[in-house]
PDB file of C-alpha atoms in Angstrom:
ATOM      1  CA  MET A   1       8.963  17.187  -4.933  1.00  0.00           C
ATOM      2  CA  ASN A   2       6.099  19.608  -5.566  1.00  0.00           C
ATOM      3  CA  THR A   3       3.016  17.898  -4.141  1.00  0.00           C
ATOM      4  CA  HIS A   4       0.263  19.117  -1.851  1.00  0.00           C
ATOM      5  CA  PHE A   5      -2.694  17.607  -0.061  1.00  0.00           C
ATOM      6  CA  THR A   6      -6.129  18.557   1.144  1.00  0.00           C
ATOM      7  CA  GLU A   7      -8.049  16.887   3.956  1.00  0.00           C
ATOM      8  CA  GLU A   8     -11.554  15.550   3.361  1.00  0.00           C
ATOM      9  CA  THR A   9     -14.161  13.498   5.141  1.00  0.00           C
ATOM     10  CA  MET A  10     -15.362  10.689   2.906  1.00  0.00           C
ATOM     11  CA  GLN A  11     -18.573   8.719   3.271  1.00  0.00           C
ATOM     12  CA  THR A  12     -18.646   4.976   2.562  1.00  0.00           C
ATOM     13  CA  ALA A  13     -21.048   2.128   3.251  1.00  0.00           C
ATOM     14  CA  HIS A  14     -18.896   1.457   6.328  1.00  0.00           C
ATOM     15  CA  GLY A  15     -19.220   5.019   7.678  1.00  0.00           C
ATOM     16  CA  ALA A  16     -17.313   8.300   7.501  1.00  0.00           C
ATOM     17  CA  CYS A  17     -13.547   8.371   7.074  1.00  0.00           C
ATOM     18  CA  ARG A  18     -10.986  11.182   7.210  1.00  0.00           C
ATOM     19  CA  ALA A  19      -8.514  11.163   4.318  1.00  0.00           C
ATOM     20  CA  ARG A  20      -5.760  13.195   2.734  1.00  0.00           C
ATOM     21  CA  VAL A  21      -5.945  13.753  -1.020  1.00  0.00           C
ATOM     22  CA  TYR A  22      -2.554  14.346  -2.669  1.00  0.00           C
ATOM     23  CA  ARG A  23      -1.925  15.847  -6.121  1.00  0.00           C
ATOM     24  CA  GLY A  24       1.388  16.544  -7.773  1.00  0.00           C
ATOM     25  CA  ALA A  25       2.400  19.322 -10.163  1.00  0.00           C
ATOM     26  CA  SER A  26       1.631  17.207 -13.255  1.00  0.00           C
ATOM     27  CA  LEU A  27      -0.720  14.322 -13.863  1.00  0.00           C
ATOM     28  CA  LEU A  28      -0.682  11.319 -16.121  1.00  0.00           C
ATOM     29  CA  ALA A  29      -3.537  10.971 -18.604  1.00  0.00           C
ATOM     30  CA  PRO A  30      -5.887   9.794 -17.333  1.00  0.00           C
ATOM     31  CA  PRO A  31      -4.557  10.263 -13.808  1.00  0.00           C
ATOM     32  CA  PRO A  32      -4.416   6.981 -11.872  1.00  0.00           C
ATOM     33  CA  VAL A  33      -6.376   7.064  -8.609  1.00  0.00           C
ATOM     34  CA  VAL A  34      -4.453   5.355  -5.815  1.00  0.00           C
ATOM     35  CA  LEU A  35      -6.023   4.325  -2.528  1.00  0.00           C
ATOM     36  CA  HIS A  36      -2.966   4.416  -0.277  1.00  0.00           C
ATOM     37  CA  PHE A  37      -2.659   3.019   3.253  1.00  0.00           C
ATOM     38  CA  HIS A  38      -0.073   4.415   5.618  1.00  0.00           C
ATOM     39  CA  GLY A  39       2.556   2.285   7.289  1.00  0.00           C
ATOM     40  CA  GLY A  40       3.317   1.369  10.862  1.00  0.00           C
ATOM     41  CA  SER A  41       2.502  -1.709  12.900  1.00  0.00           C
ATOM     42  CA  PHE A  42      -1.315  -1.709  12.799  1.00  0.00           C
ATOM     43  CA  VAL A  43      -1.629   0.461  15.924  1.00  0.00           C
ATOM     44  CA  GLY A  44      -1.116   4.068  16.903  1.00  0.00           C
ATOM     45  CA  GLU A  45      -0.020   5.611  13.603  1.00  0.00           C
ATOM     46  CA  SER A  46      -1.974   8.339  11.827  1.00  0.00           C
ATOM     47  CA  VAL A  47      -2.423   9.178   8.171  1.00  0.00           C
ATOM     48  CA  ALA A  48       0.569  11.533   8.477  1.00  0.00           C
ATOM     49  CA  ALA A  49       2.834   8.459   8.741  1.00  0.00           C
ATOM     50  CA  GLY A  50       2.225   7.768   5.046  1.00  0.00           C
ATOM     51  CA  GLU A  51       3.120  11.218   3.752  1.00  0.00           C
ATOM     52  CA  LYS A  52       6.386  10.152   2.121  1.00  0.00           C
ATOM     53  CA  VAL A  53       4.950   7.371  -0.024  1.00  0.00           C
ATOM     54  CA  ALA A  54       1.735   9.274  -0.777  1.00  0.00           C
ATOM     55  CA  SER A  55       3.770  12.269  -1.978  1.00  0.00           C
ATOM     56  CA  ALA A  56       5.968  10.021  -4.138  1.00  0.00           C
ATOM     57  CA  LEU A  57       2.866   8.450  -5.723  1.00  0.00           C
ATOM     58  CA  ALA A  58       1.443  11.909  -6.427  1.00  0.00           C
ATOM     59  CA  ALA A  59       4.756  13.051  -7.909  1.00  0.00           C
ATOM     60  CA  ALA A  60       4.489  10.074 -10.284  1.00  0.00           C
ATOM     61  CA  GLY A  61       1.326  11.579 -11.786  1.00  0.00           C
ATOM     62  CA  ALA A  62      -1.425  10.002  -9.673  1.00  0.00           C
ATOM     63  CA  VAL A  63      -4.193  11.377  -7.491  1.00  0.00           C
ATOM     64  CA  VAL A  64      -3.702   9.736  -4.100  1.00  0.00           C
ATOM     65  CA  ILE A  65      -6.373   9.189  -1.466  1.00  0.00           C
ATOM     66  CA  SER A  66      -4.735   8.275   1.844  1.00  0.00           C
ATOM     67  CA  PRO A  67      -7.402   7.415   4.445  1.00  0.00           C
ATOM     68  CA  GLU A  68      -7.342   6.741   8.131  1.00  0.00           C
ATOM     69  CA  TYR A  69      -8.197   3.140   8.967  1.00  0.00           C
ATOM     70  CA  PRO A  70      -9.287   1.522  12.240  1.00  0.00           C
ATOM     71  CA  SER A  71      -6.490   0.921  14.730  1.00  0.00           C
ATOM     72  CA  ALA A  72      -6.014  -2.655  15.859  1.00  0.00           C
ATOM     73  CA  CYS A  73      -5.870  -1.355  19.427  1.00  0.00           C
ATOM     74  CA  LEU A  74      -9.656  -1.006  19.337  1.00  0.00           C
ATOM     75  CA  SER A  75     -10.692  -3.080  16.334  1.00  0.00           C
ATOM     76  CA  PRO A  76      -8.786  -6.225  15.313  1.00  0.00           C
ATOM     77  CA  PHE A  77      -9.052  -7.933  11.939  1.00  0.00           C
ATOM     78  CA  PRO A  78     -11.194  -7.680   9.854  1.00  0.00           C
ATOM     79  CA  ALA A  79     -12.242  -4.131  10.865  1.00  0.00           C
ATOM     80  CA  ALA A  80      -9.486  -2.247   8.995  1.00  0.00           C
ATOM     81  CA  LEU A  81      -9.806  -4.436   5.911  1.00  0.00           C
ATOM     82  CA  GLU A  82     -13.591  -4.116   5.768  1.00  0.00           C
ATOM     83  CA  ALA A  83     -13.429  -0.333   6.166  1.00  0.00           C
ATOM     84  CA  SER A  84     -10.766  -0.145   3.459  1.00  0.00           C
ATOM     85  CA  TYR A  85     -12.752  -2.351   1.112  1.00  0.00           C
ATOM     86  CA  ALA A  86     -15.820  -0.140   1.576  1.00  0.00           C
ATOM     87  CA  MET A  87     -13.753   2.835   0.450  1.00  0.00           C
ATOM     88  CA  LEU A  88     -12.278   0.924  -2.502  1.00  0.00           C
ATOM     89  CA  SER A  89     -15.752  -0.210  -3.579  1.00  0.00           C
ATOM     90  CA  SER A  90     -16.967   3.375  -3.614  1.00  0.00           C
ATOM     91  CA  MET A  91     -14.034   4.827  -5.547  1.00  0.00           C
ATOM     92  CA  ARG A  92     -15.248   4.111  -9.101  1.00  0.00           C
ATOM     93  CA  SER A  93     -18.127   6.569  -8.803  1.00  0.00           C
ATOM     94  CA  ARG A  94     -15.735   9.119  -7.294  1.00  0.00           C
ATOM     95  CA  CYS A  95     -13.070   9.028 -10.007  1.00  0.00           C
ATOM     96  CA  PRO A  96     -14.556  12.051 -11.828  1.00  0.00           C
ATOM     97  CA  GLN A  97     -14.625  13.920  -8.507  1.00  0.00           C
ATOM     98  CA  PHE A  98     -10.935  13.344  -7.783  1.00  0.00           C
ATOM     99  CA  ALA A  99      -9.389  12.770 -11.203  1.00  0.00           C
ATOM    100  CA  HIS A 100     -11.118  11.587 -14.417  1.00  0.00           C
ATOM    101  CA  LYS A 101     -13.962   9.282 -15.354  1.00  0.00           C
ATOM    102  CA  LYS A 102     -11.483   6.996 -17.153  1.00  0.00           C
ATOM    103  CA  SER A 103      -8.963   6.853 -14.298  1.00  0.00           C
ATOM    104  CA  MET A 104      -7.634   3.444 -13.292  1.00  0.00           C
ATOM    105  CA  LEU A 105      -7.792   2.351  -9.658  1.00  0.00           C
ATOM    106  CA  PHE A 106      -4.819   1.054  -7.672  1.00  0.00           C
ATOM    107  CA  VAL A 107      -4.176   0.156  -4.039  1.00  0.00           C
ATOM    108  CA  ALA A 108      -0.859   0.855  -2.355  1.00  0.00           C
ATOM    109  CA  GLY A 109       0.728   0.694   1.078  1.00  0.00           C
ATOM    110  CA  GLU A 110       3.885   0.265   3.102  1.00  0.00           C
ATOM    111  CA  GLU A 111       4.408  -1.994   6.159  1.00  0.00           C
ATOM    112  CA  ALA A 112       0.964  -2.496   7.762  1.00  0.00           C
ATOM    113  CA  GLY A 113      -0.529  -0.488   4.910  1.00  0.00           C
ATOM    114  CA  GLY A 114       1.090  -2.926   2.487  1.00  0.00           C
ATOM    115  CA  ASN A 115      -0.622  -5.749   4.355  1.00  0.00           C
ATOM    116  CA  LEU A 116      -3.966  -4.010   3.804  1.00  0.00           C
ATOM    117  CA  ALA A 117      -3.219  -3.364   0.129  1.00  0.00           C
ATOM    118  CA  ALA A 118      -2.320  -7.022  -0.442  1.00  0.00           C
ATOM    119  CA  GLY A 119      -5.403  -8.159   1.479  1.00  0.00           C
ATOM    120  CA  LEU A 120      -7.595  -5.809  -0.560  1.00  0.00           C
ATOM    121  CA  ALA A 121      -6.228  -7.234  -3.815  1.00  0.00           C
ATOM    122  CA  LEU A 122      -7.186 -10.713  -2.618  1.00  0.00           C
ATOM    123  CA  MET A 123     -10.605  -9.551  -1.488  1.00  0.00           C
ATOM    124  CA  ALA A 124     -11.249  -7.631  -4.720  1.00  0.00           C
ATOM    125  CA  ARG A 125     -10.516 -10.786  -6.728  1.00  0.00           C
ATOM    126  CA  ASP A 126     -12.824 -12.885  -4.588  1.00  0.00           C
ATOM    127  CA  GLN A 127     -15.597 -10.275  -4.648  1.00  0.00           C
ATOM    128  CA  PHE A 128     -15.220  -9.762  -8.434  1.00  0.00           C
ATOM    129  CA  LEU A 129     -14.324  -6.087  -8.075  1.00  0.00           C
ATOM    130  CA  SER A 130     -13.014  -5.667 -11.606  1.00  0.00           C
ATOM    131  CA  ASP A 131     -12.280  -1.921 -11.271  1.00  0.00           C
ATOM    132  CA  LEU A 132      -9.007  -2.589  -9.434  1.00  0.00           C
ATOM    133  CA  LYS A 133      -6.082  -2.529 -11.888  1.00  0.00           C
ATOM    134  CA  GLY A 134      -2.987  -2.969  -9.723  1.00  0.00           C
ATOM    135  CA  GLN A 135      -1.422  -3.305  -6.274  1.00  0.00           C
ATOM    136  CA  ILE A 136       1.689  -1.485  -5.040  1.00  0.00           C
ATOM    137  CA  LEU A 137       3.379  -3.074  -2.033  1.00  0.00           C
ATOM    138  CA  LEU A 138       6.332  -1.469  -0.267  1.00  0.00           C
ATOM    139  CA  SER A 139       7.982  -3.656   2.367  1.00  0.00           C
ATOM    140  CA  PRO A 140       4.605  -5.090   3.388  1.00  0.00           C
ATOM    141  CA  LEU A 141       4.035  -6.893   6.668  1.00  0.00           C
ATOM    142  CA  LEU A 142       2.919 -10.308   5.410  1.00  0.00           C
ATOM    143  CA  ASP A 143       4.250 -12.875   7.904  1.00  0.00           C
ATOM    144  CA  PRO A 144       3.313 -12.653  11.605  1.00  0.00           C
ATOM    145  CA  CYS A 145       6.023 -15.173  12.543  1.00  0.00           C
ATOM    146  CA  MET A 146       8.710 -12.481  12.039  1.00  0.00           C
ATOM    147  CA  ALA A 147      11.299 -15.240  11.655  1.00  0.00           C
ATOM    148  CA  THR A 148      13.013 -14.426   8.359  1.00  0.00           C
ATOM    149  CA  ALA A 149      16.746 -13.832   8.197  1.00  0.00           C
ATOM    150  CA  SER A 150      16.279 -10.207   7.092  1.00  0.00           C
ATOM    151  CA  PHE A 151      13.885  -9.501   9.964  1.00  0.00           C
ATOM    152  CA  ARG A 152      16.312 -10.924  12.530  1.00  0.00           C
ATOM    153  CA  LYS A 153      19.237  -9.024  11.006  1.00  0.00           C
ATOM    154  CA  PHE A 154      17.791  -5.598  10.229  1.00  0.00           C
ATOM    155  CA  CYS A 155      14.858  -4.982  12.576  1.00  0.00           C
ATOM    156  CA  PRO A 156      15.887  -2.865  15.601  1.00  0.00           C
ATOM    157  CA  GLN A 157      14.995  -4.470  18.900  1.00  0.00           C
ATOM    158  CA  SER A 158      12.727  -1.561  19.777  1.00  0.00           C
ATOM    159  CA  SER A 159      10.732  -2.176  16.609  1.00  0.00           C
ATOM    160  CA  VAL A 160      10.556  -5.958  17.090  1.00  0.00           C
ATOM    161  CA  GLN A 161       8.393  -5.529  20.171  1.00  0.00           C
ATOM    162  CA  SER A 162       6.077  -2.942  18.601  1.00  0.00           C
ATOM    163  CA  ILE A 163       5.582  -5.014  15.435  1.00  0.00           C
ATOM    164  CA  ALA A 164       4.945  -8.172  17.474  1.00  0.00           C
ATOM    165  CA  GLU A 165       2.364  -6.355  19.578  1.00  0.00           C
ATOM    166  CA  GLY A 166       0.821  -4.895  16.431  1.00  0.00           C
ATOM    167  CA  TRP A 167       0.442  -8.324  14.863  1.00  0.00           C
ATOM    168  CA  GLN A 168      -1.044  -9.726  18.074  1.00  0.00           C
ATOM    169  CA  ARG A 169      -3.609  -6.935  18.313  1.00  0.00           C
ATOM    170  CA  TYR A 170      -4.431  -7.060  14.610  1.00  0.00           C
ATOM    171  CA  LEU A 171      -4.981 -10.814  14.487  1.00  0.00           C
ATOM    172  CA  GLY A 172      -6.804 -10.806  17.837  1.00  0.00           C
ATOM    173  CA  GLU A 173      -8.561 -14.048  18.666  1.00  0.00           C
ATOM    174  CA  ARG A 174      -7.918 -15.257  15.119  1.00  0.00           C
ATOM    175  CA  SER A 175      -4.174 -15.550  15.716  1.00  0.00           C
ATOM    176  CA  GLY A 176      -4.403 -19.338  15.850  1.00  0.00           C
ATOM    177  CA  LEU A 177      -6.396 -19.530  12.624  1.00  0.00           C
ATOM    178  CA  THR A 178      -4.744 -16.972  10.397  1.00  0.00           C
ATOM    179  CA  HIS A 179      -6.983 -15.751   7.607  1.00  0.00           C
ATOM    180  CA  PRO A 180      -5.209 -15.223   4.249  1.00  0.00           C
ATOM    181  CA  TYR A 181      -6.578 -11.677   4.058  1.00  0.00           C
ATOM    182  CA  ALA A 182      -4.932 -10.938   7.422  1.00  0.00           C
ATOM    183  CA  ALA A 183      -1.571 -12.575   6.614  1.00  0.00           C
ATOM    184  CA  PRO A 184      -1.283 -12.665   2.797  1.00  0.00           C
ATOM    185  CA  GLY A 185       2.109 -14.343   3.087  1.00  0.00           C
ATOM    186  CA  TYR A 186       0.238 -17.492   4.100  1.00  0.00           C
ATOM    187  CA  CYS A 187      -2.318 -17.349   1.292  1.00  0.00           C
ATOM    188  CA  THR A 188      -2.229 -20.517  -0.815  1.00  0.00           C
ATOM    189  CA  ARG A 189      -4.352 -19.222  -3.709  1.00  0.00           C
ATOM    190  CA  LEU A 190      -2.812 -16.277  -5.515  1.00  0.00           C
ATOM    191  CA  GLN A 191      -4.022 -16.901  -9.050  1.00  0.00           C
ATOM    192  CA  GLY A 192      -6.074 -14.199 -10.731  1.00  0.00           C
ATOM    193  CA  LEU A 193      -4.753 -11.227  -8.770  1.00  0.00           C
ATOM    194  CA  VAL A 194      -4.161  -7.844 -10.380  1.00  0.00           C
ATOM    195  CA  PRO A 195      -0.600  -6.941 -11.471  1.00  0.00           C
ATOM    196  CA  ALA A 196       1.751  -6.124  -8.604  1.00  0.00           C
ATOM    197  CA  LEU A 197       4.545  -3.631  -8.121  1.00  0.00           C
ATOM    198  CA  VAL A 198       6.627  -4.856  -5.185  1.00  0.00           C
ATOM    199  CA  ILE A 199       9.418  -2.752  -3.675  1.00  0.00           C
ATOM    200  CA  THR A 200      11.798  -3.356  -0.793  1.00  0.00           C
ATOM    201  CA  SER A 201      15.418  -2.584   0.038  1.00  0.00           C
ATOM    202  CA  GLU A 202      18.549  -4.587   0.775  1.00  0.00           C
ATOM    203  CA  GLN A 203      18.551  -3.729   4.487  1.00  0.00           C
ATOM    204  CA  CYS A 204      14.817  -3.809   5.135  1.00  0.00           C
ATOM    205  CA  PRO A 205      13.506  -6.168   7.852  1.00  0.00           C
ATOM    206  CA  MET A 206      10.678  -7.190   5.496  1.00  0.00           C
ATOM    207  CA  HIS A 207      13.045  -7.866   2.577  1.00  0.00           C
ATOM    208  CA  ASP A 208      12.747 -11.666   2.685  1.00  0.00           C
ATOM    209  CA  GLU A 209       8.981 -11.914   3.112  1.00  0.00           C
ATOM    210  CA  THR A 210       8.499  -9.268   0.395  1.00  0.00           C
ATOM    211  CA  GLU A 211      10.681 -11.127  -2.116  1.00  0.00           C
ATOM    212  CA  ALA A 212       9.071 -14.457  -1.227  1.00  0.00           C
ATOM    213  CA  TYR A 213       5.590 -13.049  -1.825  1.00  0.00           C
ATOM    214  CA  ALA A 214       6.631 -11.544  -5.168  1.00  0.00           C
ATOM    215  CA  GLU A 215       8.036 -14.897  -6.267  1.00  0.00           C
ATOM    216  CA  ARG A 216       4.887 -16.731  -5.238  1.00  0.00           C
ATOM    217  CA  LEU A 217       2.804 -14.213  -7.170  1.00  0.00           C
ATOM    218  CA  ARG A 218       4.938 -14.879 -10.259  1.00  0.00           C
ATOM    219  CA  GLN A 219       4.547 -18.624  -9.850  1.00  0.00           C
ATOM    220  CA  ALA A 220       0.767 -18.115  -9.692  1.00  0.00           C
ATOM    221  CA  GLY A 221       0.839 -16.283 -13.025  1.00  0.00           C
ATOM    222  CA  VAL A 222       0.418 -12.752 -11.636  1.00  0.00           C
ATOM    223  CA  PRO A 223       2.382 -10.050 -13.523  1.00  0.00           C
ATOM    224  CA  VAL A 224       4.982  -8.731 -11.062  1.00  0.00           C
ATOM    225  CA  LYS A 225       7.513  -5.906 -11.142  1.00  0.00           C
ATOM    226  CA  MET A 226      10.013  -6.405  -8.303  1.00  0.00           C
ATOM    227  CA  HIS A 227      12.552  -3.795  -7.181  1.00  0.00           C
ATOM    228  CA  VAL A 228      15.161  -4.104  -4.426  1.00  0.00           C
ATOM    229  CA  LEU A 229      16.713  -0.734  -3.643  1.00  0.00           C
ATOM    230  CA  PRO A 230      20.183  -0.350  -2.118  1.00  0.00           C
ATOM    231  CA  GLY A 231      20.551   0.374   1.583  1.00  0.00           C
ATOM    232  CA  GLY A 232      17.605   0.844   3.905  1.00  0.00           C
ATOM    233  CA  ALA A 233      13.968   1.679   3.215  1.00  0.00           C
ATOM    234  CA  THR A 234      13.825   5.347   4.209  1.00  0.00           C
ATOM    235  CA  TRP A 235      10.090   5.559   3.465  1.00  0.00           C
ATOM    236  CA  LEU A 236       9.196   3.474   6.519  1.00  0.00           C
ATOM    237  CA  PRO A 237       7.614   5.502   9.351  1.00  0.00           C
ATOM    238  CA  ALA A 238       9.980   4.106  11.983  1.00  0.00           C
ATOM    239  CA  ASN A 239      13.136   4.827   9.976  1.00  0.00           C
ATOM    240  CA  THR A 240      14.450   8.190  11.171  1.00  0.00           C
ATOM    241  CA  SER A 241      18.191   7.456  10.964  1.00  0.00           C
ATOM    242  CA  SER A 242      18.784   8.159   7.265  1.00  0.00           C
ATOM    243  CA  GLN A 243      16.447  10.983   6.314  1.00  0.00           C
ATOM    244  CA  GLU A 244      19.165  12.613   4.227  1.00  0.00           C
ATOM    245  CA  ASN A 245      18.793   9.708   1.788  1.00  0.00           C
ATOM    246  CA  TRP A 246      15.057  10.187   1.301  1.00  0.00           C
ATOM    247  CA  PRO A 247      15.080  12.786  -1.542  1.00  0.00           C
ATOM    248  CA  ALA A 248      17.104  10.473  -3.800  1.00  0.00           C
ATOM    249  CA  GLN A 249      15.022   7.447  -2.841  1.00  0.00           C
ATOM    250  CA  GLU A 250      11.794   9.413  -3.393  1.00  0.00           C
ATOM    251  CA  GLN A 251      12.920  10.293  -6.899  1.00  0.00           C
ATOM    252  CA  THR A 252      13.767   6.654  -7.592  1.00  0.00           C
ATOM    253  CA  ILE A 253      10.479   5.211  -6.380  1.00  0.00           C
ATOM    254  CA  SER A 254       8.451   7.965  -8.075  1.00  0.00           C
ATOM    255  CA  GLY A 255      10.043   6.912 -11.360  1.00  0.00           C
ATOM    256  CA  ILE A 256       9.199   3.271 -10.621  1.00  0.00           C
ATOM    257  CA  PHE A 257       5.599   4.231  -9.814  1.00  0.00           C
ATOM    258  CA  SER A 258       5.267   6.259 -13.003  1.00  0.00           C
ATOM    259  CA  ARG A 259       6.506   3.391 -15.197  1.00  0.00           C
ATOM    260  CA  PHE A 260       4.057   1.016 -13.501  1.00  0.00           C
ATOM    261  CA  PHE A 261       1.156   3.387 -14.186  1.00  0.00           C
ATOM    262  CA  GLN A 262       2.244   3.861 -17.780  1.00  0.00           C
ATOM    263  CA  ASP A 263       2.595   0.117 -18.299  1.00  0.00           C
ATOM    264  CA  ALA A 264      -1.050  -0.109 -17.174  1.00  0.00           C
ATOM    265  CA  GLY A 265      -2.102   2.399 -19.833  1.00  0.00           C
ATOM    266  CA  ALA A 266      -1.681   5.915 -18.430  1.00  0.00           C
ATOM    267  CA  LYS A 267       0.092   8.454 -20.669  1.00  0.00           C
ATOM    268  CA  PRO A 268       2.385  11.381 -19.853  1.00  0.00           C
ATOM    269  CA  ASN A 269       0.370  14.600 -20.067  1.00  0.00           C
ATOM    270  CA  SER A 270       1.145  17.524 -17.805  1.00  0.00           C
ATOM    271  CA  GLN A 271      -1.893  19.365 -19.161  1.00  0.00           C
ATOM    272  CA  MET A 272      -4.415  16.695 -18.159  1.00  0.00           C
ATOM    273  CA  LYS A 273      -7.596  18.174 -16.736  1.00  0.00           C
ATOM    274  CA  THR A 274      -9.068  16.542 -13.638  1.00  0.00           C
ATOM    275  CA  ASN A 275     -12.683  16.223 -14.714  1.00  0.00           C
TER     276      ASN A 275
END
């Protein structure tokens, strides 16, 4: 799909942050602004790991800001969440810079980035950040126990170790007292969250925890759109075995993203000006 990105250094109350800004060939009106967090296992990955999902979001008509966030190797929870929240808090004043003064704000992420997006939605509710309009979670890492049937069946052994180490580093000394922002799958208070778009696949290790979280959101009265795609999740950074399936899956999820944005109030308009 025809998307491109620029690289920028962004200033927040938490310090400077390098980010990619993606724009597609056509924008919705007004263009949604999506703060997107790349996937991985909390450690080692760079912003380039999120290029697939960020490009699919941009192809859906959004302006996508995909920032670097602190690695758990050096800074365990809550460092990444606090840095991400500082960027989210600053985005309203920047909407005219990146898109339009009436643009709606969303958070999105896959794997570890999905954990951050879910944690940010919880934090935004608790901090009364009313500018956030939706959360987009793709196969998020929500449960540090890694004991679901789908995880045992579909997670390659090489990835089990890296994800376990990522969780351990991310939770740090708080691993015995898991904070709901760190492991949203354990959160017992989900009422009042922004609408959620939740996507996984049939053969994804995070399938079960993703579906369980979506169901708990529904039970708490949160509007949820849930999609389970056939086969494996080819957007995940570690999935390199089925890249030939990505173009079709990208088209599918871009359509899902676009409908979610339009349900929130954005309109199709390829001539939309970004100011």
